[in-house]
């Protein structure tokens, strides 16, 4: 069943992206077109075929000893933050609408 | 001494510097002078880093004066796709989201190139967050194809390809998730390599799709590319996918490929949608390979055609996950809002361009519970089938020949439907899905369009030395790759 503007809004909410009401129809069209383009994926006989989630799945992980190393200094970690307070990232209130 | 960067390869230039024929400082001055006269037209650079470049050049000149041994690519002007971090630069991913972002560490791939003697000229334009095939989705500027300024350079590493084709840089780095090195290399008529997944560390490179992304070099010659790969292919404890590579990529470049078995995928070369001039050029490449003493063997990749649908399931799903880190708290564009939820969603709306938002939404939808089993899981099963196709084919041959792009560079705005744009990658995506190495090699100019045409060669995983060997031999059958003619006009 084709996606509607309401579906597009729901998907955008889940992805934490605000949308312009005027764009919803276009987004729904895009998603519907893509689902049609991707449909061949459903037509394979995949009975008994194991998935490959990673191209080097057969190789072993590159592991290291769990030794403490240098981390990014706090001032560098905060350097690109839009808002900071002392040694912390600053965010608006999480619940409710007032800062 | 007079010298011209236009007429030198990176390896030739480095030899000249080592012999004292020219200083790294003079090279850097000439590189910036070329950028000044050419980049107004091409617009490949998002940022120039003169201070870093001249400081690197000074170190090389001082080391030479002291009689120290210089690294393999000493004094070679290089530049990096702007999704790669380098301390002292901004890393924007060509997005408003990262406008003004200052790198706080350097990506391993960039570090490796600097340790190999590279002069860092600056950072190069790309499609926003590497989502695209034309570099048109950059928030900042439109990079032009140096062979025809009305045409796209390809993408997403359009700046990296265009800068080499324009003669501004001798080696650049790009990243390739579905063709983003090979397709722009094809459009701009330069050599572009996507090494086997796991060859090059991605630490410090902004992630797009982590099971597909790989970093690789652009250059005018295959030899330059092999030298760059030699510097790049190092195990990095900071990227668990990076493997311990012991191959020697340079000593293999003998030009002798007698007895090599080259798999030819005729169904792709002769496919509907491949332009006639591309077909003719690829048939000619087969004749050259035969003349070089290689054995041509017909192979089939029956599931490779389905790679597009698998790619556009896996790519956006992984991008959705990777781009969730842009929450406007630790870095990135921040919108004004009175609560955290609104701040996140409005920042992401304002900071990401339309194509990035589209792909995130697609990934979000594909990973929803109702579609996971219908699309995502089957796509990973199809990945198994595609990988098996390659494994089966490589039982019969050493390297596979196929098209890189179905056609030459298109005009700006010519393809405005995003789903049609995605077809640009039809011959490149399956290699990312299987994790093999692939190289785009210029094979002359179209007899109708007059624009660069490329062949794509593909190798089994971690046989990139073989790939470069065959590409190098085939390269010898064509005139040397020159800087795009219109770049030199009027200088």
XYZ file of C-alpha atoms in Angstrom:
590
model
C 0.000 0.000 0.000
C 1.362 3.397 -0.962
C 2.634 5.672 1.780
C 0.688 8.852 2.531
C 1.838 12.247 3.766
C 0.924 11.136 7.285
C 3.230 8.127 6.940
C 6.047 10.391 5.734
C 5.536 12.601 8.800
C 5.661 9.556 11.103
C 8.904 8.328 9.480
C 10.482 11.784 9.750
C 9.483 11.987 13.421
C 11.184 8.679 14.038
C 14.343 9.942 12.273
C 14.198 13.133 14.377
C 13.941 15.401 11.364
C 11.399 18.203 11.286
C 9.496 18.518 8.013
C 7.834 21.305 6.165
C 4.159 20.421 5.748
C 4.453 21.386 2.094
C 7.195 18.794 1.504
C 5.324 15.809 2.914
C 3.623 14.850 -0.350
C 6.911 14.946 -2.236
C 8.635 12.867 0.450
C 5.871 10.268 0.330
C 6.246 10.141 -3.483
C 9.995 9.661 -3.129
C 9.591 6.834 -0.630
C 6.932 5.171 -2.785
C 9.171 5.429 -5.876
C 12.098 3.974 -3.975
C 10.048 1.099 -2.606
C 9.024 0.292 -6.165
C 12.675 0.521 -7.313
C 13.789 -1.731 -4.476
C 10.989 -4.258 -4.999
C 13.216 -6.726 -6.938
C 14.863 -7.535 -3.618
C 11.665 -9.349 -2.646
C 11.630 -11.533 -5.736
C 14.670 -13.702 -5.064
C 14.518 -17.273 -3.970
C 16.417 -16.805 -0.742
C 15.420 -20.031 0.931
C 18.408 -21.270 2.926
C 20.646 -18.318 1.936
C 22.541 -16.958 4.926
C 22.811 -13.152 5.153
C 26.172 -11.374 4.871
C 26.052 -8.350 7.117
C 29.653 -7.463 6.526
C 32.000 -7.959 3.539
C 34.852 -9.299 5.616
C 32.686 -11.513 7.768
C 35.065 -14.438 7.311
C 38.019 -12.573 8.747
C 38.755 -12.150 12.406
C 38.370 -8.880 14.212
C 41.536 -6.883 14.725
C 41.818 -6.848 18.513
C 44.188 -5.076 20.862
C 45.007 -5.368 24.535
C 42.572 -3.434 26.674
C 45.051 -0.843 27.821
C 44.115 2.715 28.653
C 45.298 5.161 26.012
C 45.132 8.909 25.539
C 41.669 10.377 25.060
C 40.680 13.647 23.482
C 41.308 16.505 25.949
C 38.076 18.044 27.238
C 38.700 21.422 25.632
C 39.057 19.776 22.211
C 36.006 17.583 22.748
C 33.999 20.723 23.545
C 35.570 22.853 20.816
C 32.799 22.403 18.258
C 29.880 22.293 20.672
C 27.277 24.983 19.970
C 26.723 25.520 23.709
C 28.867 24.542 26.647
C 28.792 25.169 30.352
C 32.006 24.719 32.278
C 33.251 21.264 31.238
C 29.915 20.085 29.846
C 27.769 20.165 26.737
C 24.748 22.326 27.377
C 21.284 21.273 26.199
C 17.847 22.765 26.624
C 15.354 21.168 28.943
C 14.482 17.620 28.002
C 10.912 17.512 29.295
C 8.539 20.391 28.797
C 9.016 23.556 26.824
C 10.814 25.992 29.116
C 14.560 26.450 29.398
C 65.047 25.375 -12.910
C 61.827 25.473 -14.823
C 59.418 22.642 -14.253
C 55.743 22.099 -14.859
C 53.487 20.123 -12.544
C 51.203 19.553 -15.540
C 53.758 17.345 -17.220
C 54.902 15.348 -14.186
C 53.459 12.374 -12.362
C 53.698 12.306 -8.559
C 56.478 9.715 -8.699
C 58.440 11.744 -11.272
C 58.020 14.912 -9.238
C 59.204 13.280 -6.045
C 62.290 11.957 -7.804
C 63.014 15.456 -9.109
C 62.732 16.882 -5.593
C 64.979 14.165 -4.174
C 67.617 14.870 -6.818
C 67.563 18.556 -5.934
C 66.114 19.574 -9.303
C 63.384 21.559 -7.572
C 62.461 22.383 -3.974
C 59.219 21.396 -2.270
C 58.635 25.107 -1.668
C 58.795 25.869 -5.405
C 56.411 22.983 -6.051
C 53.974 24.307 -3.459
C 54.148 27.799 -4.940
C 53.408 26.470 -8.409
C 50.539 24.318 -7.106
C 48.858 27.326 -5.489
C 49.443 29.427 -8.558
C 47.680 26.754 -10.652
C 44.835 26.635 -8.146
C 44.527 30.404 -8.312
C 44.193 30.419 -12.069
C 42.058 27.258 -12.414
C 39.910 26.780 -9.353
C 37.701 29.775 -10.106
C 36.490 27.694 -13.034
C 36.533 24.220 -11.477
C 35.677 25.022 -7.864
C 37.098 21.801 -6.511
C 38.461 23.264 -3.263
C 36.363 24.132 -0.236
C 39.372 25.243 1.791
C 43.016 26.017 1.064
C 45.640 25.316 3.702
C 48.698 27.351 2.678
C 50.184 27.383 6.180
C 50.084 23.602 6.477
C 51.378 23.164 2.936
C 54.344 25.519 3.201
C 55.255 24.137 6.608
C 55.268 20.578 5.175
C 57.320 21.781 2.200
C 59.838 23.452 4.497
C 60.293 20.220 6.469
C 61.008 18.320 3.268
C 63.471 20.910 2.004
C 65.244 20.971 5.378
C 65.405 17.167 5.528
C 66.909 17.104 2.056
C 69.453 19.773 2.959
C 70.517 17.633 5.908
C 70.942 14.642 3.638
C 68.101 12.668 5.250
C 66.288 10.035 3.261
C 63.001 11.420 1.965
C 59.728 9.442 1.957
C 58.341 7.931 -1.246
C 56.045 10.806 -2.210
C 58.067 13.678 -0.777
C 56.835 17.037 -1.983
C 53.787 15.800 -3.880
C 50.866 18.273 -3.829
C 47.861 16.463 -2.386
C 44.356 17.321 -1.274
C 41.649 15.527 0.654
C 37.925 15.033 0.345
C 36.251 17.200 2.939
C 34.844 14.265 4.880
C 38.363 13.528 6.133
C 39.639 15.186 9.287
C 42.902 17.071 9.321
C 43.945 19.176 12.312
C 44.147 22.805 11.294
C 41.296 22.511 8.777
C 37.537 22.515 8.785
C 35.735 19.306 7.912
C 32.308 20.143 6.542
C 31.203 17.133 4.485
C 29.953 19.919 2.171
C 27.038 20.339 4.566
C 25.564 23.286 6.399
C 25.377 20.870 9.330
C 29.157 21.020 9.752
C 29.773 24.611 8.656
C 32.760 25.871 10.639
C 33.524 22.471 12.209
C 37.195 22.368 13.198
C 38.976 19.024 13.042
C 40.303 18.061 16.447
C 42.286 15.102 15.173
C 43.632 13.829 11.855
C 42.231 10.856 9.930
C 44.678 7.954 9.671
C 44.492 7.930 5.843
C 45.413 11.627 5.706
C 48.177 11.129 8.270
C 49.597 8.265 6.204
C 49.714 10.425 3.078
C 51.422 13.238 4.988
C 53.971 10.790 6.373
C 54.599 9.630 2.812
C 55.687 13.201 2.056
C 52.446 14.791 0.809
C 51.987 18.565 0.755
C 48.427 19.228 2.010
C 46.987 21.876 -0.318
C 43.454 21.846 1.070
C 40.074 20.161 1.310
C 37.885 19.167 -1.618
C 34.211 19.441 -2.440
C 31.834 16.466 -2.412
C 28.167 15.666 -2.510
C 26.759 16.520 0.913
C 27.834 13.721 3.269
C 28.889 11.824 0.109
C 25.256 11.210 -0.934
C 25.238 11.686 -4.668
C 26.807 11.011 -8.036
C 27.408 14.523 -9.361
C 28.667 16.721 -6.471
C 25.575 18.847 -7.125
C 24.249 18.292 -3.602
C 27.136 20.185 -1.956
C 25.779 22.992 0.213
C 28.666 25.270 -0.718
C 29.474 25.185 -4.416
C 29.163 23.297 -7.656
C 32.338 21.641 -8.848
C 32.719 21.591 -12.648
C 34.167 18.894 -14.853
C 37.555 20.238 -16.041
C 36.963 18.678 -19.490
C 33.679 20.551 -19.983
C 32.643 23.164 -17.444
C 28.969 22.669 -18.274
C 29.153 19.088 -17.048
C 29.311 17.463 -13.639
C 32.557 15.953 -12.364
C 30.679 12.932 -11.035
C 30.413 12.160 -7.378
C 30.454 11.949 -4.572
C 34.231 12.603 -4.632
C 33.798 15.142 -7.457
C 36.275 17.632 -6.024
C 38.954 14.940 -5.649
C 38.605 13.821 -9.289
C 38.286 17.338 -10.737
C 41.311 18.663 -8.861
C 43.585 15.997 -10.374
C 42.056 16.390 -13.847
C 42.574 20.168 -13.622
C 46.209 19.687 -12.650
C 45.783 21.402 -9.274
C 46.785 18.345 -7.218
C 48.782 15.275 -8.201
C 47.201 12.896 -5.702
C 43.891 13.293 -3.884
C 41.932 11.042 -1.576
C 38.276 10.194 -1.900
C 35.892 7.743 -0.309
C 33.792 5.180 -2.154
C 30.583 3.681 -0.785
C 28.924 2.713 -4.056
C 31.180 4.180 -6.738
C 32.099 7.564 -5.295
C 35.764 7.276 -6.299
C 35.437 5.287 -9.518
C 32.563 7.150 -11.198
C 34.024 10.678 -10.782
C 37.427 9.340 -11.860
C 35.692 8.015 -15.007
C 33.911 11.325 -15.666
C 37.102 13.357 -15.194
C 39.466 10.998 -17.035
C 41.793 10.144 -14.136
C 42.707 6.945 -12.295
C 40.567 6.204 -9.222
C 40.948 3.198 -6.961
C 38.563 1.737 -4.425
C 40.777 -0.720 -2.595
C 39.434 -3.938 -1.120
C 37.314 -3.289 1.969
C 39.636 -3.451 4.987
C 42.741 -2.191 3.162
C 42.581 1.448 4.286
C 41.623 2.736 7.732
C 38.499 4.898 7.897
C 39.379 6.383 11.291
C 38.689 10.110 11.110
C 36.621 9.837 7.928
C 32.968 10.759 8.432
C 31.029 7.519 8.036
C 28.298 7.002 5.430
C 27.659 3.236 5.282
C 30.144 1.400 7.442
C 29.958 -1.988 5.740
C 30.613 -0.370 2.317
C 32.864 2.686 2.837
C 36.473 2.548 1.701
C 39.059 5.286 1.144
C 41.219 5.395 -1.978
C 43.444 7.595 -4.157
C 43.016 9.553 -7.395
C 45.976 10.258 -9.669
C 46.982 10.735 -13.301
C 48.852 7.423 -13.444
C 48.419 3.895 -12.103
C 51.948 4.046 -10.708
C 51.087 7.111 -8.602
C 48.016 5.263 -7.401
C 50.104 2.253 -6.386
C 52.508 4.470 -4.421
C 49.575 6.124 -2.683
C 48.029 2.763 -1.819
C 51.358 1.557 -0.463
C 51.276 4.490 1.962
C 47.600 4.008 2.820
C 47.414 0.235 3.320
C 48.359 -0.047 6.954
C 46.656 -1.747 9.823
C 45.164 0.811 12.191
C 44.102 -0.230 15.693
C 41.531 2.567 15.530
C 39.555 0.879 12.727
C 38.804 -2.753 13.525
C 38.098 -3.491 9.868
C 41.615 -2.516 8.808
C 43.718 -5.536 8.009
C 47.412 -6.240 8.103
C 48.370 -5.792 4.441
C 51.786 -7.045 3.390
C 51.393 -6.717 -0.392
C 53.919 -4.780 -2.463
C 51.818 -2.766 -4.901
C 54.721 -1.128 -6.708
C 57.044 -3.970 -7.709
C 54.156 -5.629 -9.585
C 53.976 -2.868 -12.177
C 56.089 -4.548 -14.817
C 53.761 -4.200 -17.780
C 53.937 -7.945 -18.308
C 50.501 -9.526 -17.974
C 51.070 -12.451 -20.310
C 48.961 -15.380 -19.179
C 46.777 -13.285 -16.843
C 43.176 -14.343 -17.053
C 40.824 -11.432 -17.557
C 37.142 -12.106 -16.985
C 34.897 -10.181 -19.341
C 31.261 -9.535 -18.375
C 29.804 -9.087 -21.860
C 26.259 -8.873 -20.526
C 27.263 -5.638 -18.750
C 29.389 -4.187 -21.536
C 26.673 -4.797 -24.115
C 23.809 -3.894 -21.744
C 20.991 -1.611 -22.824
C 21.687 1.768 -21.291
C 25.428 1.641 -21.942
C 26.256 4.273 -24.551
C 27.507 3.022 -27.916
C 30.818 4.892 -27.621
C 31.414 3.310 -24.201
C 30.758 -0.134 -25.682
C 33.208 0.541 -28.515
C 35.889 1.764 -26.102
C 35.486 -1.307 -23.907
C 35.717 -3.651 -26.906
C 38.938 -1.868 -27.859
C 40.254 -2.354 -24.291
C 39.620 -6.084 -24.658
C 41.682 -6.133 -27.854
C 44.521 -4.340 -26.056
C 44.440 -6.855 -23.221
C 44.582 -9.688 -25.731
C 47.506 -8.030 -27.521
C 49.302 -7.801 -24.166
C 49.096 -11.577 -23.933
C 46.264 -11.808 -21.415
C 43.652 -14.491 -21.820
C 40.067 -13.232 -22.044
C 37.465 -15.423 -20.400
C 33.744 -14.830 -20.475
C 32.304 -14.683 -16.942
C 28.858 -14.025 -15.557
C 27.698 -12.156 -12.495
C 24.016 -13.089 -12.535
C 23.102 -11.251 -9.331
C 25.134 -8.103 -9.914
C 22.142 -6.450 -11.598
C 20.279 -6.786 -8.320
C 23.092 -4.972 -6.563
C 21.320 -1.637 -7.065
C 18.334 -2.678 -5.006
C 20.519 -4.281 -2.323
C 22.687 -1.158 -2.216
C 19.773 1.250 -1.841
C 18.502 -0.839 1.044
C 21.820 -1.316 2.863
C 23.339 2.136 2.146
C 20.500 4.318 3.465
C 19.897 1.957 6.418
C 23.506 2.310 7.537
C 23.522 6.041 6.749
C 20.406 6.513 8.891
C 22.280 4.928 11.768
C 25.578 6.780 11.183
C 23.954 10.186 10.771
C 22.036 9.845 14.015
C 25.167 11.218 15.685
C 24.286 14.672 14.357
C 22.224 15.732 17.327
C 23.309 19.409 17.481
C 24.696 18.951 20.986
C 28.342 17.938 20.611
C 28.902 19.618 17.247
C 26.989 20.690 14.203
C 24.363 23.255 13.287
C 22.034 24.074 16.143
C 18.551 25.493 15.662
C 16.894 27.595 18.317
C 14.344 25.595 20.293
C 13.002 25.467 23.814
C 13.337 21.734 24.372
C 15.807 19.059 23.365
C 13.459 17.140 21.043
C 12.622 20.203 18.967
C 16.254 21.304 18.991
C 17.309 17.968 17.509
C 14.660 17.753 14.820
C 14.856 21.406 13.760
C 18.668 21.352 13.709
C 18.596 18.281 11.485
C 15.998 19.854 9.202
C 17.986 23.073 8.846
C 21.446 21.485 8.778
C 20.886 18.627 6.322
C 20.098 19.278 2.661
C 17.155 17.630 0.850
C 19.066 14.585 -0.480
C 20.560 13.809 2.932
C 17.120 14.091 4.542
C 15.625 11.857 1.856
C 18.209 9.124 2.379
C 17.884 9.278 6.174
C 14.130 8.925 5.831
C 14.529 6.023 3.440
C 16.898 4.293 5.866
C 14.581 4.993 8.769
C 11.661 3.452 6.881
C 13.631 0.414 5.699
C 14.690 -0.365 9.255
C 11.152 -0.114 10.607
C 9.799 -3.406 11.928
C 7.393 -3.929 9.031
C 10.079 -3.572 6.372
C 13.088 -5.103 8.062
C 12.131 -8.638 7.057
C 10.760 -7.585 3.690
C 13.762 -5.520 2.509
C 16.711 -5.259 4.905
C 17.254 -8.916 5.730
C 16.741 -10.069 2.098
C 19.228 -7.408 0.942
C 21.853 -8.968 3.189
C 20.993 -12.397 1.764
C 21.339 -10.976 -1.753
C 24.758 -9.699 -0.662
C 25.686 -13.345 -0.063
C 24.596 -14.217 -3.636
C 26.494 -11.286 -5.165
C 29.619 -12.181 -3.208
C 29.313 -15.785 -4.382
C 29.008 -14.615 -8.007
C 32.358 -12.881 -7.667
C 33.944 -15.846 -5.866
C 32.757 -18.183 -8.640
C 33.958 -15.821 -11.377
C 37.378 -15.447 -9.746
C 37.852 -19.200 -9.868
C 38.163 -18.724 -13.629
C 40.029 -15.400 -13.810
C 42.381 -13.035 -11.994
C 40.729 -9.713 -12.746
C 37.342 -8.777 -14.225
C 36.754 -6.085 -16.870
C 33.441 -4.227 -16.940
C 32.086 -0.732 -17.566
C 32.537 1.874 -14.841
C 29.780 4.263 -15.808
C 27.114 3.603 -18.446
C 27.870 6.941 -20.070
C 30.171 9.966 -19.994
C 29.691 13.008 -17.744
C 26.222 14.539 -17.943
C 25.265 18.228 -17.895
C 24.276 20.084 -14.758
C 20.601 19.620 -14.041
C 20.294 16.988 -16.776
C 19.245 14.352 -14.248
C 16.869 15.832 -11.713
C 15.051 12.691 -10.615
C 16.959 11.208 -7.652
C 16.005 7.632 -8.526
C 17.353 8.107 -12.078
C 20.563 9.614 -10.668
C 21.058 6.424 -8.658
C 21.524 4.479 -11.932
C 24.886 6.237 -12.422
C 26.280 3.686 -10.005
C 24.797 0.585 -11.624
C 28.200 -0.963 -12.429
C 30.069 0.097 -9.320
C 27.843 -0.780 -6.351
C 28.182 -4.560 -6.528
C 31.911 -4.251 -5.821
C 31.239 -2.419 -2.550
C 28.621 -4.962 -1.627
C 31.054 -7.843 -2.161
C 33.976 -5.846 -0.705
C 36.342 -6.407 -3.682
C 38.826 -3.903 -5.034
C 37.922 -1.908 -8.147
C 39.726 0.638 -10.268
C 38.519 3.142 -12.823
C 41.025 3.525 -15.632
C 40.821 6.113 -18.444
C 40.591 4.412 -21.849
C 40.485 7.429 -24.083
C 37.772 9.845 -25.137
C 34.346 9.058 -26.550
C 34.262 9.140 -30.349
C 30.905 10.950 -30.143
C 31.032 13.008 -26.946
C 34.758 13.755 -26.866
C 34.590 13.161 -23.099
C 36.641 10.742 -20.985
C 35.592 7.075 -20.904
C 36.788 4.554 -18.334
C 37.076 0.834 -17.925
C 36.519 -0.716 -14.545
C 38.745 -3.555 -13.417
C 37.798 -5.625 -10.379
C 39.901 -7.989 -8.265
C 39.229 -10.599 -5.586
C 39.495 -9.341 -2.013
C 43.044 -8.282 -1.107
C 44.417 -8.907 -4.600
C 44.739 -5.182 -5.272
C 48.363 -5.624 -6.361
C 47.116 -7.777 -9.236
C 44.497 -5.180 -10.070
C 47.084 -2.416 -10.290
C 49.362 -4.639 -12.354
C 46.708 -5.245 -15.009
C 45.555 -1.602 -14.928
C 49.155 -0.442 -15.372
C 49.701 -2.689 -18.385
C 46.437 -1.601 -20.001
C 47.231 2.063 -19.269
C 50.352 1.665 -21.422
C 48.151 1.052 -24.482
C 46.707 4.588 -24.310
C 48.204 8.082 -24.580
C 49.412 9.516 -21.288
C 46.655 11.154 -19.209
C 47.024 14.898 -19.630
C 45.597 17.759 -17.609
C 42.253 18.787 -19.155
C 42.964 20.995 -22.185
C 40.630 23.863 -21.315
C 42.434 24.274 -18.001
C 45.588 25.310 -19.787
C 43.853 27.684 -22.188
C 44.660 31.313 -21.600
C 47.446 30.652 -19.096
